Tab-separated table of C-alpha atoms in Angstrom:
chain	number	residue	atom	x	y	z
A	1	GLU	CA	26.379	26.065	-17.022
A	2	ALA	CA	23.692	24.033	-18.763
A	3	GLN	CA	22.555	21.293	-16.436
A	4	VAL	CA	19.856	19.039	-15.073
A	5	THR	CA	19.761	19.008	-11.283
A	6	GLN	CA	18.166	16.243	-9.223
A	7	ASN	CA	17.589	16.145	-5.499
A	8	PRO	CA	18.197	14.256	-3.354
A	9	ARG	CA	21.137	12.280	-4.741
A	10	TYR	CA	20.623	9.487	-2.234
A	11	LEU	CA	17.639	8.478	-0.138
A	12	ILE	CA	16.901	5.526	2.100
A	13	THR	CA	13.306	5.316	3.228
A	14	VAL	CA	10.618	2.845	4.233
A	15	THR	CA	7.715	1.259	2.444
A	16	GLY	CA	4.670	3.485	2.156
A	17	LYS	CA	6.279	6.806	3.048
A	18	LYS	CA	5.560	9.271	0.256
A	19	LEU	CA	8.571	10.845	-1.363
A	20	THR	CA	9.330	13.336	-4.112
A	21	VAL	CA	12.461	13.572	-6.212
A	22	THR	CA	12.883	17.007	-7.722
A	23	CYS	CA	14.317	17.745	-11.143
A	24	SER	CA	15.163	21.113	-12.617
A	25	GLN	CA	16.757	22.107	-15.931
A	26	ASN	CA	18.102	25.486	-17.017
A	27	MET	CA	18.198	24.910	-20.788
A	28	ASN	CA	14.614	25.977	-21.522
A	29	HIS	CA	13.922	22.476	-22.853
A	30	GLU	CA	10.352	21.555	-23.598
A	31	TYR	CA	10.785	17.781	-23.211
A	32	MET	CA	11.605	16.172	-19.886
A	33	SER	CA	11.585	12.562	-18.789
A	34	TRP	CA	12.294	10.211	-15.928
A	35	TYR	CA	14.130	6.909	-16.201
A	36	ARG	CA	15.061	4.162	-13.848
A	37	GLN	CA	18.239	2.177	-14.323
A	38	ASP	CA	18.468	-1.377	-13.040
A	39	PRO	CA	21.215	-3.980	-13.565
A	40	GLY	CA	20.593	-5.976	-16.713
A	41	LEU	CA	17.566	-3.904	-17.669
A	42	GLY	CA	19.201	-0.677	-18.799
A	43	LEU	CA	17.395	2.644	-18.819
A	44	ARG	CA	13.630	2.392	-18.818
A	45	GLN	CA	11.410	5.405	-19.231
A	46	ILE	CA	8.893	6.023	-16.450
A	47	TYR	CA	7.117	9.190	-17.562
A	48	TYR	CA	7.771	11.983	-19.975
A	49	SER	CA	6.472	15.481	-20.595
A	50	MET	CA	6.289	17.206	-23.961
A	51	ASN	CA	5.625	20.595	-22.398
A	52	VAL	CA	4.021	22.353	-19.439
A	53	GLU	CA	0.894	20.512	-18.247
A	54	VAL	CA	1.476	17.738	-20.826
A	55	THR	CA	2.648	14.440	-19.361
A	56	ASP	CA	2.389	10.843	-20.521
A	57	LYS	CA	3.315	7.360	-19.405
A	58	GLY	CA	6.540	5.749	-20.462
A	59	ASP	CA	7.315	2.056	-20.307
A	60	VAL	CA	7.185	1.502	-16.535
A	61	PRO	CA	4.809	4.101	-15.013
A	62	GLU	CA	3.155	1.966	-12.317
A	63	GLY	CA	3.652	3.352	-8.824
A	64	TYR	CA	4.843	6.768	-9.991
A	65	LYS	CA	3.322	10.186	-10.605
A	66	VAL	CA	4.725	13.315	-12.176
A	67	SER	CA	3.686	16.904	-12.695
A	68	ARG	CA	4.847	19.684	-14.997
A	69	LYS	CA	3.553	22.990	-13.704
A	70	GLU	CA	6.581	24.933	-14.874
A	71	LYS	CA	8.840	24.391	-17.834
A	72	ARG	CA	11.995	23.951	-15.802
A	73	ASN	CA	10.722	21.519	-13.135
A	74	PHE	CA	9.557	17.925	-13.431
A	75	PRO	CA	9.225	16.212	-10.039
A	76	LEU	CA	8.820	12.456	-9.667
A	77	ILE	CA	6.419	11.395	-6.925
A	78	LEU	CA	6.218	8.002	-5.264
A	79	GLU	CA	2.949	8.076	-3.313
A	80	SER	CA	3.464	4.741	-1.567
A	81	PRO	CA	6.958	3.444	-2.303
A	82	SER	CA	7.628	-0.278	-2.306
A	83	PRO	CA	10.915	-2.226	-2.262
A	84	ASN	CA	10.670	-2.999	-5.999
A	85	GLN	CA	11.114	0.712	-6.621
A	86	THR	CA	14.615	0.566	-5.214
A	87	SER	CA	16.664	1.782	-8.145
A	88	LEU	CA	18.828	4.492	-9.667
A	89	TYR	CA	16.671	7.250	-11.153
A	90	PHE	CA	17.607	9.755	-13.818
A	91	CYS	CA	15.864	12.879	-14.965
A	92	ALA	CA	16.592	14.123	-18.470
A	93	SER	CA	15.628	17.020	-20.698
A	94	SER	CA	15.833	17.714	-24.404
A	95	LEU	CA	14.583	19.983	-27.142
A	96	GLY	CA	11.975	17.390	-28.090
A	97	GLY	CA	11.035	13.735	-28.061
A	98	GLY	CA	13.786	11.666	-29.648
A	99	ALA	CA	16.372	14.444	-29.483
A	100	VAL	CA	19.587	14.205	-27.482
A	101	GLU	CA	18.633	13.949	-23.830
A	102	HIS	CA	20.719	15.673	-21.168
A	103	PHE	CA	20.775	13.733	-17.926
A	104	GLY	CA	21.085	14.649	-14.300
A	105	ASP	CA	23.573	12.787	-12.106
A	106	GLY	CA	20.983	10.436	-10.705
A	107	THR	CA	19.132	9.713	-7.475
A	108	ARG	CA	19.732	6.418	-5.752
A	109	LEU	CA	16.601	5.338	-3.895
A	110	SER	CA	16.493	2.478	-1.429
A	111	ILE	CA	13.044	1.466	-0.196
A	112	LEU	CA	13.198	-0.829	2.845
B	11	GLY	CA	16.415	-19.786	-5.152
B	12	GLU	CA	19.440	-17.672	-5.572
B	13	SER	CA	19.218	-14.774	-8.023
B	14	VAL	CA	22.107	-14.004	-10.291
B	15	GLY	CA	22.688	-10.466	-11.503
B	16	LEU	CA	23.173	-9.852	-15.164
B	17	HIS	CA	26.531	-8.395	-16.049
B	18	LEU	CA	27.210	-5.946	-18.794
B	19	PRO	CA	29.584	-7.034	-21.551
B	20	THR	CA	33.045	-5.801	-20.731
B	21	LEU	CA	35.782	-4.676	-23.074
B	22	SER	CA	39.248	-4.436	-21.601
B	23	VAL	CA	41.884	-2.546	-23.589
B	24	GLN	CA	45.400	-1.324	-23.048
B	25	GLU	CA	45.924	2.400	-22.733
B	26	GLY	CA	46.831	3.804	-26.134
B	27	ASP	CA	45.064	1.079	-28.099
B	28	ASN	CA	41.919	1.663	-30.119
B	29	SER	CA	38.573	0.492	-28.732
B	30	ILE	CA	35.546	-0.682	-30.654
B	31	ILE	CA	32.223	-0.938	-28.864
B	32	ASN	CA	29.308	-2.547	-30.651
B	33	CYS	CA	25.574	-2.169	-30.464
B	34	ALA	CA	22.772	-4.010	-32.220
B	35	TYR	CA	19.593	-2.008	-32.552
B	36	SER	CA	16.104	-3.344	-32.905
B	37	ASN	CA	14.016	-1.193	-35.201
B	38	SER	CA	14.849	-0.902	-38.888
B	39	ALA	CA	12.706	2.276	-38.975
B	40	SER	CA	14.898	4.070	-36.405
B	41	ASP	CA	16.293	7.198	-38.010
B	42	TYR	CA	18.717	8.615	-35.471
B	43	PHE	CA	21.291	7.099	-33.132
B	44	ILE	CA	23.256	8.402	-30.187
B	45	TRP	CA	26.190	7.118	-28.170
B	46	TYR	CA	26.343	7.941	-24.478
B	47	LYS	CA	29.101	7.555	-21.898
B	48	GLN	CA	28.246	6.952	-18.258
B	49	GLU	CA	30.967	7.325	-15.652
B	50	SER	CA	30.563	5.946	-12.174
B	51	GLY	CA	28.240	8.084	-10.076
B	52	LYS	CA	27.161	10.247	-12.983
B	53	GLY	CA	24.417	10.432	-15.527
B	54	PRO	CA	24.851	9.457	-19.166
B	55	GLN	CA	26.659	12.048	-21.262
B	56	PHE	CA	26.287	12.588	-25.001
B	57	ILE	CA	29.310	11.563	-27.065
B	58	ILE	CA	28.298	11.537	-30.715
B	59	ASP	CA	25.259	10.994	-32.886
B	60	ILE	CA	24.493	9.874	-36.421
B	61	ARG	CA	21.457	10.013	-38.668
B	62	SER	CA	20.308	7.047	-40.676
B	63	ASN	CA	21.234	8.693	-43.977
B	64	MET	CA	24.905	8.493	-42.981
B	65	ASP	CA	27.284	5.546	-42.599
B	66	LYS	CA	30.021	7.224	-40.622
B	67	ARG	CA	30.564	10.258	-38.491
B	68	GLN	CA	33.736	11.413	-36.789
B	69	GLY	CA	34.306	13.454	-33.691
B	70	GLN	CA	37.330	14.119	-31.586
B	71	ARG	CA	38.965	10.696	-31.100
B	72	VAL	CA	35.610	8.990	-31.683
B	73	THR	CA	33.981	7.599	-34.794
B	74	VAL	CA	30.526	6.106	-35.118
B	75	LEU	CA	29.760	3.610	-37.873
B	76	LEU	CA	26.241	2.646	-38.890
B	77	ASN	CA	25.382	-0.497	-40.831
B	78	LYS	CA	21.665	-0.401	-41.543
B	79	THR	CA	21.707	-3.703	-43.406
B	80	VAL	CA	22.453	-5.640	-40.238
B	81	LYS	CA	21.132	-3.023	-37.798
B	82	HIS	CA	24.508	-2.522	-36.198
B	83	LEU	CA	26.174	0.506	-34.698
B	84	SER	CA	29.741	0.795	-33.460
B	85	LEU	CA	31.745	3.355	-31.553
B	86	GLN	CA	35.463	3.536	-32.172
B	87	ILE	CA	37.678	5.333	-29.683
B	88	ALA	CA	41.189	6.129	-30.845
B	89	ALA	CA	44.148	6.030	-28.482
B	90	THR	CA	42.069	4.986	-25.502
B	91	GLN	CA	42.884	6.788	-22.255
B	92	PRO	CA	42.171	5.924	-18.607
B	93	GLY	CA	39.511	8.651	-18.579
B	94	ASP	CA	37.603	6.674	-21.201
B	95	SER	CA	36.802	3.967	-18.649
B	96	ALA	CA	33.016	3.996	-18.329
B	97	VAL	CA	29.843	2.301	-19.454
B	98	TYR	CA	28.919	3.102	-23.047
B	99	PHE	CA	25.508	2.619	-24.529
B	100	CYS	CA	23.731	3.388	-27.696
B	101	ALA	CA	20.268	4.826	-28.134
B	102	GLU	CA	18.015	4.664	-31.163
B	103	ARG	CA	15.152	6.968	-31.944
B	104	SER	CA	11.874	5.312	-32.705
B	105	HIS	CA	8.477	6.849	-33.263
B	106	GLY	CA	5.341	5.887	-31.396
B	107	SER	CA	1.800	5.728	-32.657
B	108	SER	CA	1.457	9.501	-32.251
B	109	ASN	CA	4.718	9.973	-34.179
B	110	THR	CA	6.327	11.228	-30.982
B	111	GLY	CA	10.034	10.489	-31.030
B	112	LYS	CA	11.436	8.401	-28.219
B	113	LEU	CA	14.900	7.141	-27.389
B	114	ILE	CA	15.367	3.420	-26.762
B	115	PHE	CA	18.560	2.622	-24.875
B	116	GLY	CA	20.770	-0.418	-25.223
B	117	GLN	CA	22.098	-2.381	-22.261
B	118	GLY	CA	25.573	-0.924	-22.331
B	119	THR	CA	29.176	-2.116	-22.485
B	120	THR	CA	31.737	-1.531	-19.765
B	121	LEU	CA	35.065	-0.281	-21.099
B	122	GLN	CA	38.055	-0.899	-18.847
B	123	VAL	CA	41.328	0.765	-19.766
B	124	LYS	CA	44.456	-0.849	-18.388
B	125	PRO	CA	47.401	1.476	-17.747
């Protein structure tokens, strides 16, 4: 089954404790991206990757890092999480930028 | 002071009725549009898309209409069912300075189906 898998689905942690949210897709998509979804603000792109070793900032990249060492994986790293990063995060993949994006089921992060 | 959360527009329809969900997009140069459905606890799922050289596209029980003159997109759902209850949002494709395509998402509309 074609899918985007994120882990963990839920995480409660404390300010400053580094965390990584993993994302994996099995559709051989070149383009992957991370979004955060906040009430009243919709989906906002954090980072995207056009292909392996090619990443770029989206609209709200501050406080986040990503890497794309393999085509299927695109982890999101919060080096020093802060409470304003409490949000619902989605990973997505597609054939290319601007194409239909296939989303994972989300990771709800709470930073205390 | 007290903060107030912003609420999504909500459309409440009777089961069996038709639903129309609207979306205003921002960029007259956008050339491709997508409707997504997001159920509680899940990620957005693709419903239907339309290119800017079309005015209408039909799927199974869904129709998307595009009015480029007023930059308006609508999603029509025929014979709405309880399983259609979700948040629906549109996305438009714009192109950045490097001509890289990017999806811009709308805020979303909550559809509630009453049995």
